[in-house]
Tab-separated table of C-alpha atoms and ligand atoms in Angstrom:
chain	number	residue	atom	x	y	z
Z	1	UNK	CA	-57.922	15.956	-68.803
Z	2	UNK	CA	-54.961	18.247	-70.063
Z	3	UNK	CA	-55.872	20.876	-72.430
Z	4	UNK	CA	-53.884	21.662	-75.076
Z	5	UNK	CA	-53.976	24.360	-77.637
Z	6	UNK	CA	-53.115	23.426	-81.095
Z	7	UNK	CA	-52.438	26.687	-83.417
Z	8	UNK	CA	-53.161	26.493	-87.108
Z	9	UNK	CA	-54.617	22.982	-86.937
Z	10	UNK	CA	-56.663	23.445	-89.990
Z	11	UNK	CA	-53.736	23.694	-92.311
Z	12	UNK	CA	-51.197	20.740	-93.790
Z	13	UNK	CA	-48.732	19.986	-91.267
Z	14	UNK	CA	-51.218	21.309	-88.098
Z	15	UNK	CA	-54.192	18.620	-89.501
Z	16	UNK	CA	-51.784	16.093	-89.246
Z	17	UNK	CA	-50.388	16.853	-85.584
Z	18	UNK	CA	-54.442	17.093	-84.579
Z	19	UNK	CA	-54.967	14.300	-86.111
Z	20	UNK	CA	-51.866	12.355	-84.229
Z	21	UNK	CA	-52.534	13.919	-80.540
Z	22	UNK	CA	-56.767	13.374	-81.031
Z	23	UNK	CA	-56.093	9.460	-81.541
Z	24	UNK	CA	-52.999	8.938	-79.244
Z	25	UNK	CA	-53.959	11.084	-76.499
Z	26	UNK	CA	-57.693	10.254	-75.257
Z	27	UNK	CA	-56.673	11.952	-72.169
Z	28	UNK	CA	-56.266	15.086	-73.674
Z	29	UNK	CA	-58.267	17.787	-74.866
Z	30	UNK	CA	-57.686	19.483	-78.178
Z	31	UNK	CA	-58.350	22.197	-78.778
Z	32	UNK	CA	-57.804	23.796	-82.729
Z	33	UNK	CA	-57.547	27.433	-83.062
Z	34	UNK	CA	-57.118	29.164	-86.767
Z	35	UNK	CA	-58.582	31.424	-88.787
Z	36	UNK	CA	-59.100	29.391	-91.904
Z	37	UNK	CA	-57.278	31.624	-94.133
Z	38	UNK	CA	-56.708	30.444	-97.804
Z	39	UNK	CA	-54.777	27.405	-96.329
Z	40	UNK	CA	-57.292	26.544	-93.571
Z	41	UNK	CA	-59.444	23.689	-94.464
Z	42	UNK	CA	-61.714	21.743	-91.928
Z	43	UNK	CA	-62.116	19.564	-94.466
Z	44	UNK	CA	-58.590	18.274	-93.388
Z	45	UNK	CA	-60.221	17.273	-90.151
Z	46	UNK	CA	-63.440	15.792	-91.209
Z	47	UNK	CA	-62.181	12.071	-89.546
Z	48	UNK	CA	-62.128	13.124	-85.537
Z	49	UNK	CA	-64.284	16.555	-86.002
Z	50	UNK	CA	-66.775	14.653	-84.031
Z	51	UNK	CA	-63.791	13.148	-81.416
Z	52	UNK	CA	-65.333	13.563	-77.605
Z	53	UNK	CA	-61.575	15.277	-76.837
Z	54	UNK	CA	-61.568	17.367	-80.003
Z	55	UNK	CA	-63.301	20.754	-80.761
Z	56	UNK	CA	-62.442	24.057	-83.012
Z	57	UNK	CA	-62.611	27.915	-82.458
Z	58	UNK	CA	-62.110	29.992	-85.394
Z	59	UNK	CA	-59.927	33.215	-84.393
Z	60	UNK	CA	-57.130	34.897	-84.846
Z	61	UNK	CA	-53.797	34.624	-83.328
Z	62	UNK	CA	-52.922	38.680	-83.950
Z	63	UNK	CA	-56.437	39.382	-81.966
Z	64	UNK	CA	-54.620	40.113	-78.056
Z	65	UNK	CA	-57.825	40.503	-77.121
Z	66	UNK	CA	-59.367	37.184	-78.533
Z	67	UNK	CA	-56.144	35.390	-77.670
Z	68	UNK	CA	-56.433	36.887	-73.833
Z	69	UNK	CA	-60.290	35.604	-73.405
Z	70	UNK	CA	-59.233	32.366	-74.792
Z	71	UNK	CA	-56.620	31.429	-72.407
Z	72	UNK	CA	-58.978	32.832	-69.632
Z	73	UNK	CA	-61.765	30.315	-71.031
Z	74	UNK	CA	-59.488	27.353	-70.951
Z	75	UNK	CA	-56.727	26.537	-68.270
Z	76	UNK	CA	-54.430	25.341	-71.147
Z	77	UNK	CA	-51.442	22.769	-69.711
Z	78	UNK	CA	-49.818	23.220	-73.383
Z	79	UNK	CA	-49.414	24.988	-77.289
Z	80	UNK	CA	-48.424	23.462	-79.933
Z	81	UNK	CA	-48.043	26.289	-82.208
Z	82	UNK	CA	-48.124	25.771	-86.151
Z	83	UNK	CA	-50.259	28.909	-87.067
Z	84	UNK	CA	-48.470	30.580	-90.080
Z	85	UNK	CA	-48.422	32.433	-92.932
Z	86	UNK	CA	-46.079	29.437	-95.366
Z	87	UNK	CA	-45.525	30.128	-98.075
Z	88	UNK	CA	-42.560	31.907	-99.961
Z	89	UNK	CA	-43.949	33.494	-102.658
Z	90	UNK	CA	-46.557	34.612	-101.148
Z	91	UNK	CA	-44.261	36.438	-98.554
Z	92	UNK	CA	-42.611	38.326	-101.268
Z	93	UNK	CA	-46.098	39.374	-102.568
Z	94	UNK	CA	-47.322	40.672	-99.039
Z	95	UNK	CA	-44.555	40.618	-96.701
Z	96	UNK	CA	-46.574	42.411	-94.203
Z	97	UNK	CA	-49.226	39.805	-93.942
Z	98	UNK	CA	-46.108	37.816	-92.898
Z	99	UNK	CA	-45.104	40.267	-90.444
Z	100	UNK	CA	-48.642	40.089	-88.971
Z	101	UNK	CA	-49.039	36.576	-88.458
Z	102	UNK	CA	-45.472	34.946	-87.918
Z	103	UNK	CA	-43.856	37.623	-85.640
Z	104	UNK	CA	-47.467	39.630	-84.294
Z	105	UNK	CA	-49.349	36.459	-83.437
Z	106	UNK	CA	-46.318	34.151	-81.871
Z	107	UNK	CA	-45.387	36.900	-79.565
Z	108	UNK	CA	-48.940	37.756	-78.294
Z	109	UNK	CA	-49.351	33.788	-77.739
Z	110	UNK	CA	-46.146	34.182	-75.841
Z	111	UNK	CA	-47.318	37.019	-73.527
Z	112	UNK	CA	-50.598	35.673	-73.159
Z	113	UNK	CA	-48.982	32.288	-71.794
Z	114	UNK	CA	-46.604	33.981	-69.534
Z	115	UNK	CA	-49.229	35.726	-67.988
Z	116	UNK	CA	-51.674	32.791	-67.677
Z	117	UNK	CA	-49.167	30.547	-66.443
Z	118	UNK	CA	-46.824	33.328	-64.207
Z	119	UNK	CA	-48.018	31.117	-61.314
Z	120	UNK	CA	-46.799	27.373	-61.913
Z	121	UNK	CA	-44.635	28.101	-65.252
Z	122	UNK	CA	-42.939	25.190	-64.858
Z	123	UNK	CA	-46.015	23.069	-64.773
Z	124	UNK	CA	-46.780	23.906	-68.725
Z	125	UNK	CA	-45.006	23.548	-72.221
Z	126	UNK	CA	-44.543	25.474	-75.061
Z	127	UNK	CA	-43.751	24.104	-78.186
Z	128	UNK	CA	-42.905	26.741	-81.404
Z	129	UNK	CA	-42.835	24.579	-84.720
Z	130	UNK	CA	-40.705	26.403	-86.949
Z	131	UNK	CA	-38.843	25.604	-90.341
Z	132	UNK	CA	-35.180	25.076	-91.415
Z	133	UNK	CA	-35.625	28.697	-93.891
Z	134	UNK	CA	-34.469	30.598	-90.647
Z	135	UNK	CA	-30.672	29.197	-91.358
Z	136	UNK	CA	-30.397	30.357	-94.963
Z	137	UNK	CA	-29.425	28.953	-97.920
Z	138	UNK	CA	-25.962	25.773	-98.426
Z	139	UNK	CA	-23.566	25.712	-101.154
Z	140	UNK	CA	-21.153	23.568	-100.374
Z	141	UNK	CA	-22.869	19.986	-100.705
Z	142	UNK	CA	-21.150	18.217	-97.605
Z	143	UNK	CA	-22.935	20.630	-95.238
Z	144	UNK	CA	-25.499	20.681	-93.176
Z	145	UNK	CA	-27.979	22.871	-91.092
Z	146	UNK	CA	-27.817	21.584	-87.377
Z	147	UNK	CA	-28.530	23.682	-83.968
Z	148	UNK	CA	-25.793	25.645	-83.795
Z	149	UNK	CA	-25.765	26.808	-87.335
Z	150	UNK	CA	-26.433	30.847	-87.319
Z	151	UNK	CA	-29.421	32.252	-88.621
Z	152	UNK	CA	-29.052	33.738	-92.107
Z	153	UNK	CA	-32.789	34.108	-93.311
Z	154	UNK	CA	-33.251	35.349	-96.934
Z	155	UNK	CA	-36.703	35.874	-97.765
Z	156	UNK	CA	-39.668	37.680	-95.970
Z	157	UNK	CA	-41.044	34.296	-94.812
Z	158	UNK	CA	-37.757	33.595	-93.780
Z	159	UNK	CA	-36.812	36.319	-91.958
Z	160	UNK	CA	-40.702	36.213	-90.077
Z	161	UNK	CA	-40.514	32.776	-88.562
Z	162	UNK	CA	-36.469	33.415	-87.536
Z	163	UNK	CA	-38.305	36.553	-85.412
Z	164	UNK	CA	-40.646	34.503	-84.151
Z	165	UNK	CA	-37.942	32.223	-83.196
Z	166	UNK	CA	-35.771	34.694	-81.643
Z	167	UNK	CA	-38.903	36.192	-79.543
Z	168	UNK	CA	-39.572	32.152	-78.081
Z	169	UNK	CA	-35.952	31.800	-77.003
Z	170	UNK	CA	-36.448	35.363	-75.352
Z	171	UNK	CA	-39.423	34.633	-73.605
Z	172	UNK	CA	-37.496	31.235	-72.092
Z	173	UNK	CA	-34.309	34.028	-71.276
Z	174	UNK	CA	-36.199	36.495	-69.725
Z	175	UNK	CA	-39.219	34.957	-68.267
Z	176	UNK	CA	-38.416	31.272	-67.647
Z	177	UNK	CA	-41.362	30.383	-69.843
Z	178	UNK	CA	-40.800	26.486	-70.476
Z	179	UNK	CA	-40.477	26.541	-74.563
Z	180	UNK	CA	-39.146	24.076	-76.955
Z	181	UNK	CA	-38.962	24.821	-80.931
Z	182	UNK	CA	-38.571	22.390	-83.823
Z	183	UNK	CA	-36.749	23.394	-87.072
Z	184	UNK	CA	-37.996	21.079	-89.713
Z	185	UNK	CA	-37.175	20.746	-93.593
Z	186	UNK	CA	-39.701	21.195	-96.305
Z	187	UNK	CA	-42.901	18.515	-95.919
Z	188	UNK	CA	-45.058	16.858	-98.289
Z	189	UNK	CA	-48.051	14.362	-97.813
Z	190	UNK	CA	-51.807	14.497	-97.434
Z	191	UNK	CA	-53.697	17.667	-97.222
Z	192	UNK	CA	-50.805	19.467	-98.983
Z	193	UNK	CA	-52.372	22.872	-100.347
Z	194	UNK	CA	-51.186	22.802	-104.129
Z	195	UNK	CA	-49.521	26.002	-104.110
Z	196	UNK	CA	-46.576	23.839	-102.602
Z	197	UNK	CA	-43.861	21.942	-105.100
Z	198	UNK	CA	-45.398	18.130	-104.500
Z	199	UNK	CA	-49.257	19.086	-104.839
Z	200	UNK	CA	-48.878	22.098	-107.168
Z	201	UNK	CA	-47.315	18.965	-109.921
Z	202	UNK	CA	-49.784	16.232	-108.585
Z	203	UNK	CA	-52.546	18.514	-109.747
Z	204	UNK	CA	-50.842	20.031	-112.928
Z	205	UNK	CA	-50.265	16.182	-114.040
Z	206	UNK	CA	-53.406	15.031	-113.872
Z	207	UNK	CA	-55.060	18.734	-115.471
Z	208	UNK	CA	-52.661	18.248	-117.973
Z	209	UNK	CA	-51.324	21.750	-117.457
Z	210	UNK	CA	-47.769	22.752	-117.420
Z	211	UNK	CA	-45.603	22.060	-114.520
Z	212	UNK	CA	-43.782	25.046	-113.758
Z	213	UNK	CA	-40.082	24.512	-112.669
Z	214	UNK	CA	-38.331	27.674	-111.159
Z	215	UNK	CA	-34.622	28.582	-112.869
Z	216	UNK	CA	-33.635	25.761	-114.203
Z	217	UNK	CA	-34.659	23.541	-111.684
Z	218	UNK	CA	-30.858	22.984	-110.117
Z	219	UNK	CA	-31.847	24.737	-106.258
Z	220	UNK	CA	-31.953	21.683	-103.422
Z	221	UNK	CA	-34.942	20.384	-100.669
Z	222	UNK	CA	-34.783	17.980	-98.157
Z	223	UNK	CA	-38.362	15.993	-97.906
Z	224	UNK	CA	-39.906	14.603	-94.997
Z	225	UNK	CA	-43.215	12.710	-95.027
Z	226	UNK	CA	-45.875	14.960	-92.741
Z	227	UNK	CA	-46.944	12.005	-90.706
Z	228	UNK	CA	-42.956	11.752	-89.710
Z	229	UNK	CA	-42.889	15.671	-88.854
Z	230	UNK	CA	-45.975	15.171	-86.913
Z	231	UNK	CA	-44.244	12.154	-84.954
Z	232	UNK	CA	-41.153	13.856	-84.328
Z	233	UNK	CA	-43.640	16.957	-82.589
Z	234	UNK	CA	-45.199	14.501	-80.416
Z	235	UNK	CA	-41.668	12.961	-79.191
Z	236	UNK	CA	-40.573	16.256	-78.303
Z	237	UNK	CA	-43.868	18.042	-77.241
Z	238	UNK	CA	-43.558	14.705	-74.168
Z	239	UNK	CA	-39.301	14.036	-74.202
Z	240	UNK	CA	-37.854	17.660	-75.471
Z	241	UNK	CA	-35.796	20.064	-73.093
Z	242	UNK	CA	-36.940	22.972	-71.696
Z	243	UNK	CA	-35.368	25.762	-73.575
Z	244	UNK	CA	-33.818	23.319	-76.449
Z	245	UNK	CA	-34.483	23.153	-80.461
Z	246	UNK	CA	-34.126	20.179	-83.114
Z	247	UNK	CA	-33.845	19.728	-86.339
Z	248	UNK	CA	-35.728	17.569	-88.299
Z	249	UNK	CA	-35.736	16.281	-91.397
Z	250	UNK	CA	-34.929	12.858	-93.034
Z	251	UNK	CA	-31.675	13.136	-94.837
Z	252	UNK	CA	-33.388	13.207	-98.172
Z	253	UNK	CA	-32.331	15.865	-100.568
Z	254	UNK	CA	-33.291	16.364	-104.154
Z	255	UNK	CA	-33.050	18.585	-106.907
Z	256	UNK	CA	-36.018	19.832	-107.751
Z	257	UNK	CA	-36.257	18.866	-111.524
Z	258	UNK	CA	-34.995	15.223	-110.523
Z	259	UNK	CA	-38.309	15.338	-108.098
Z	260	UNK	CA	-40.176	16.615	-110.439
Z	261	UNK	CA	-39.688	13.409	-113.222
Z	262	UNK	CA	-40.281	10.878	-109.920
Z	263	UNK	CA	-43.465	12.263	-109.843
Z	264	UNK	CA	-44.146	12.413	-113.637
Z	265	UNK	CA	-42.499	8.940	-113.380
Z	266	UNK	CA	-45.181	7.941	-110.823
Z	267	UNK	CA	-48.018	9.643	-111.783
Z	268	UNK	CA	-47.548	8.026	-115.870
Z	269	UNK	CA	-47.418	4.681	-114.116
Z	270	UNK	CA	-50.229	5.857	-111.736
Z	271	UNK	CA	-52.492	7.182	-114.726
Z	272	UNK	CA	-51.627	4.768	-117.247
Z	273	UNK	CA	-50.099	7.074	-119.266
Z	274	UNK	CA	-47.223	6.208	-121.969
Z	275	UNK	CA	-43.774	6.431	-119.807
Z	276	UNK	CA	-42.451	9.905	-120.628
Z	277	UNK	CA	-46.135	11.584	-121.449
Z	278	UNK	CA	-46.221	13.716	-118.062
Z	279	UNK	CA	-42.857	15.296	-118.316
Z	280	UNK	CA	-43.530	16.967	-121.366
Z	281	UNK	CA	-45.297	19.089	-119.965
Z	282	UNK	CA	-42.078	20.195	-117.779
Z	283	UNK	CA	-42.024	24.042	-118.363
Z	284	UNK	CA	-39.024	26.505	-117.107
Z	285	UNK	CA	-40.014	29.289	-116.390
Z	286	UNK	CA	-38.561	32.612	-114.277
Z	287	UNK	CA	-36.913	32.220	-111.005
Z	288	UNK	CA	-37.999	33.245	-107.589
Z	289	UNK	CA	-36.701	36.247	-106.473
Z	290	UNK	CA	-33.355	35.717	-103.676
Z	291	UNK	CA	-34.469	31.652	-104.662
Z	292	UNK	CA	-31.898	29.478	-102.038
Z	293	UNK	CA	-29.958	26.949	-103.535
Z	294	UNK	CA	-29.961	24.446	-101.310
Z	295	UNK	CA	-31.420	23.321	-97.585
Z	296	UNK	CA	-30.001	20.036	-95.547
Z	297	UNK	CA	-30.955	19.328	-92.187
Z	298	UNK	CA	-28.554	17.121	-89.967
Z	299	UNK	CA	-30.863	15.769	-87.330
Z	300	UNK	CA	-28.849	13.831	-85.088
Z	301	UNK	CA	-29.556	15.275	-82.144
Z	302	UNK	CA	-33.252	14.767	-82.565
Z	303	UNK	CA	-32.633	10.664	-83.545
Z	304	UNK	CA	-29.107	10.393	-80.524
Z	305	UNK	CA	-31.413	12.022	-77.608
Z	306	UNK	CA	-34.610	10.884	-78.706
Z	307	UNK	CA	-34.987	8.195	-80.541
Z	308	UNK	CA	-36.609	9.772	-83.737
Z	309	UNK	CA	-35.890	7.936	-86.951
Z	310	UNK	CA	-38.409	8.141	-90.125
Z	311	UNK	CA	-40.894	5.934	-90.646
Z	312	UNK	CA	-41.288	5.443	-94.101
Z	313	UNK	CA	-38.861	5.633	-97.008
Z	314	UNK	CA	-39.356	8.650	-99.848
Z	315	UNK	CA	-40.215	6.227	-102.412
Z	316	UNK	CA	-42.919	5.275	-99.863
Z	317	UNK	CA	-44.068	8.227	-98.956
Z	318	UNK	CA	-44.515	10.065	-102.236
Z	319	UNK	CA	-46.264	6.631	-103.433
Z	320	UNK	CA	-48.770	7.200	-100.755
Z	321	UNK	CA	-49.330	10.700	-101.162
Z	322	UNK	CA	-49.690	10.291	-104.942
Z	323	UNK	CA	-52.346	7.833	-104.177
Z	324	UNK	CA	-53.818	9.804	-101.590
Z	325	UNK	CA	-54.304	13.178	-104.024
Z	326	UNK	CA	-55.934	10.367	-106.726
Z	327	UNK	CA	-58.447	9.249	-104.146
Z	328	UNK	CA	-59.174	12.128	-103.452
Z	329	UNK	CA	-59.869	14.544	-105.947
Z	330	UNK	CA	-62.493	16.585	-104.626
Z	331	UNK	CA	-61.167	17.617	-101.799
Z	332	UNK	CA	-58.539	19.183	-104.490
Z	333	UNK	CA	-61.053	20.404	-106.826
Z	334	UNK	CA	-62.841	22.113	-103.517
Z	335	UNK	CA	-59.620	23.774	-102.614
Z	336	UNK	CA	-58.645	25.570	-106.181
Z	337	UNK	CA	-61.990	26.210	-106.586
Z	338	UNK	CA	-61.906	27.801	-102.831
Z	339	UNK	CA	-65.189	25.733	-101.867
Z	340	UNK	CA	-63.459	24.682	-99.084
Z	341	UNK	CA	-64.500	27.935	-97.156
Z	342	UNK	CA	-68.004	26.886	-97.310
Z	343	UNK	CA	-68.048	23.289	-95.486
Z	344	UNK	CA	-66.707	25.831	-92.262
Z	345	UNK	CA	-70.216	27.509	-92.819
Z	346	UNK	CA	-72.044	24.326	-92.832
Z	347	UNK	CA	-70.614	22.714	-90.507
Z	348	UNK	CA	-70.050	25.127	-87.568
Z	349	UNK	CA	-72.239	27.656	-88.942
Z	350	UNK	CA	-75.519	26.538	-89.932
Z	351	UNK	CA	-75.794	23.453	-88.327
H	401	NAD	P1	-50.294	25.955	-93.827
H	401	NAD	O1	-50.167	27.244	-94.567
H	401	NAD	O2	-50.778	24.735	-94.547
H	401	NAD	O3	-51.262	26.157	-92.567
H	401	NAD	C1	-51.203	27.268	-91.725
H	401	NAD	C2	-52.473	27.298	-90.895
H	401	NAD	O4	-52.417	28.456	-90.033
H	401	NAD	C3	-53.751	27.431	-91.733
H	401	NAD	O5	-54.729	26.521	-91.265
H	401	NAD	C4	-54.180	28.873	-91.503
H	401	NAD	O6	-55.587	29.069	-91.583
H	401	NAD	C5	-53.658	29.129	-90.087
H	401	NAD	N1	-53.434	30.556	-89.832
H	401	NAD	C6	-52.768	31.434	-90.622
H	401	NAD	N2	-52.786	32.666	-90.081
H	401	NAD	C7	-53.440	32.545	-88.885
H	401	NAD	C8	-53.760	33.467	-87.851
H	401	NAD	N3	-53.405	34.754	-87.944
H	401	NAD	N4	-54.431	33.019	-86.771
H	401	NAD	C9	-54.809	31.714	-86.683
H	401	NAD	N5	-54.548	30.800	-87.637
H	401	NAD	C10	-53.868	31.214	-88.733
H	401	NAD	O7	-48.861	25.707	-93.175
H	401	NAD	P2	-48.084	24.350	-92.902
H	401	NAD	O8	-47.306	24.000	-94.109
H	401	NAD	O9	-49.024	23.354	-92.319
H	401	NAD	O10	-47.045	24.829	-91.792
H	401	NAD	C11	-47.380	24.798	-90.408
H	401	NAD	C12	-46.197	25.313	-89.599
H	401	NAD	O11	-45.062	24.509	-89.844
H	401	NAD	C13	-45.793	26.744	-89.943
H	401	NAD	O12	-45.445	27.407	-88.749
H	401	NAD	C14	-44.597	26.580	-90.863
H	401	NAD	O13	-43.734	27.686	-90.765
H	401	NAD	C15	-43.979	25.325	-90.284
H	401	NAD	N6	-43.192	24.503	-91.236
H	401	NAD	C16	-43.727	24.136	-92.444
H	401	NAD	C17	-42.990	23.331	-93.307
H	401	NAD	C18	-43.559	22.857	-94.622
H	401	NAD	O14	-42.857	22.194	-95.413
H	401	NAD	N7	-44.835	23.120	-94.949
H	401	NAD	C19	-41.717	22.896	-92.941
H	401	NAD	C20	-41.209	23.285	-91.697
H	401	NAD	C21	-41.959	24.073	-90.853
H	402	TYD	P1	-42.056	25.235	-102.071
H	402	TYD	O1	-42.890	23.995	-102.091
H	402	TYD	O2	-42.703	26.555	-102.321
H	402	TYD	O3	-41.277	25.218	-100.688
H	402	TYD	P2	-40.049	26.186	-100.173
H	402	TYD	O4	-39.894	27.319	-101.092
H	402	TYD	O5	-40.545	26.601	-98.823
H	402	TYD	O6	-38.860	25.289	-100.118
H	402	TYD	O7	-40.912	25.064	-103.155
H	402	TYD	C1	-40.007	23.961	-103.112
H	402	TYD	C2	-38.982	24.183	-104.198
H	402	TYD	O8	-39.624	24.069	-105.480
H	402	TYD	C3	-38.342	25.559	-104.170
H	402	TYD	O9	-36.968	25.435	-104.560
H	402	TYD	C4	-39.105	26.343	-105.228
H	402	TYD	C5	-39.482	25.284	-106.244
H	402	TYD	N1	-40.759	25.479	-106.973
H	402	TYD	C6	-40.791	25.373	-108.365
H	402	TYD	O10	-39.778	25.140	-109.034
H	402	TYD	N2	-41.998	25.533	-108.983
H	402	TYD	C7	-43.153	25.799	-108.282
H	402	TYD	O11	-44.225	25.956	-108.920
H	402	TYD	C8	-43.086	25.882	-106.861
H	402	TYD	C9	-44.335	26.191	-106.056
H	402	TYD	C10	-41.871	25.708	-106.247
């Protein structure tokens, strides 16, 4: 059995990649590490919590120590590392907690693997999931982000995941350690926390509350479907280079007011609701601060030397994760109302 360590499993995109690697891999053992912050839900997880190769430690990624004795407990072959600090407003609240997490905890993961594995490096893999933020912001609409683009970030969260970056790269410079890192574009899907675009207006729609668009809703994402991100992770987790990054993300961009009437679009059809009903409540309000216009990833290299393509179409995609968020409205009602914190207690707890 190989043991791998999967960072920040507890959140969106890391649920989804412990999910994937649980079911596909018998043969391996997962092993979840995150501190259930705000975004940490083992709710997310509730489907293979009791999986023979699955199990969770709560902890922290800045902890050396806790990180060290970790490592020392398991003879990890891999990390898959997702643990983050996400999102963008919150980074220009508390850029420090940013700071902490994003640069602090991916470079004592990197030390702690370099030491563990100084031995038989290239027996072991590290894989550092980042996000296409770290190459700044497009203007002109017939370009794209790919490999060699320079790194430009613009906003605390930014700027912390393009130094986490830079320290991976470093550690494969200096110390041979065998890394590979992802760049992916902005995700939606299952398990969202609705703080994010897609969720935050799936829940506004059906509380009837006003869905807040930023400006005047002109700035530019490119969506990928979670379950394609976490695909795309496993590919190159098994087929990547040592030492190389791809982009990912499905050549799907969208202004964010267009998205924003899909979904009212959808979720009127959805709720049986008058066409038209949800987008009144379509409400500008002001802009985030340093907001980038626009983000486009070319991923070529991930679908020429791979193989990657997207599975499913945005139309869908967001059809599915509309009807996932109506089946499941508790789990959403448990995570505004931050009752989510208390199934950890239960379950791991007080058992
Ligand atoms: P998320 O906020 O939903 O989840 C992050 C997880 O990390 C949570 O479970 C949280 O509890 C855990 N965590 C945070 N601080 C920790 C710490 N100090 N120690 C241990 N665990 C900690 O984030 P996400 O959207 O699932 O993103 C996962 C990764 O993918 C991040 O590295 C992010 O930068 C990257 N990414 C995200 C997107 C996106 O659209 N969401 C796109 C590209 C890349
Ligand atoms: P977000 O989901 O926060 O992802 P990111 O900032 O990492 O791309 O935001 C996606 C886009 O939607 C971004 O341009 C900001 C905008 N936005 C709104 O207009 N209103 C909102 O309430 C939120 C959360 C985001």
């Amino acid at each position: 059995m190989k043991k791998i360590l999967i960072t920040g499993g507890a959140g969106f995109i890391g649920s989804h990649v412990v999910r994937r690697f649980v079911n596909q891999y018998p043969h391996y053992e997962i092993v979840n590490l995150d501190k259930l912050t705000y975004a940490g839900n083992l709710a997310n997880l509730t489907d293979v919590e009791k999986a023979p190769n699955y199990s969770f430690v709560k902890g922290d990624i800045v902890d050396a120590h806790f990180v060290n004795q970790l490592f020392a407990d398991h003879n990890f072959y891999g990390v898959i590392h997702l643990a983050a600090e996400s999102h963008v407003d919150r980074s220009i609240a508390d850029p420090m907690a940013f700071v902490m997490t994003n640069v602090i905890g991916t470079v004592n993961l990197l030390n702690t693997a370099r030491i563990a594995w100084k031995d038989n490096m290239a027996d072991h893999r590290f894989y550092h999931v980042s996000t296409d933020e770290v190459y700044g912001e497009l203007h002109d609409p017939s370009t794209f982000f790919t490999e060699q683009t320079a790194y430009d970030p613009r906003s605390p969260y930014s700027a912390s995941k393009a130094s986490s970056d830079h320290f991976v790269r470093a550690y494969h410079n200096t110390y041979r350690l065998p890394v590979v890192v992802s760049n992916c574009s902005n995700n939606y899907g299952s398990h969202h926390f609705p703080e994010k675009l897609i969720p935050l207006m799936i829940h506004n729609i059906c509380q009837n509350k006003p869905l807040p668009v930023y400006g005047k809703g002109e700035n530019v994402r490119d969506w990928l479907f979670v379950e394609d991100h976490a695909r795309a992770i496993d590919l190159i987790f098994h087929e990547g280079k040592n030492g190389e990054t791809y982009n990912i993300g499905g050549f799907n961009e969208w202004k964010n007011l267009d998205l924003v009437h899909l979904l009212c679009q959808i979720m009127d059809q959805k709720l049986g609701r008058a066409e038209g009903t949800s987008a009144q409540l379509i409400t500008y309000v002001t802009d985030r601060a340093g907001h980038d216009l626009r983000y486009a990833i070319d991923a070529h290299k991930l679908m020429n030397e791979l193989g990657w393509t997207p599975s499913v179409t945005f139309e869908q995609g967001l059809e599915k994760t509309v009807e996932w968020f109506l089946a499941n409205q508790t789990w959403l009602d448990n995570v505004t109302s931050g009752n989510y914190a208390n199934y950890y207690d239960s379950m791991y707890l007080n058992r």
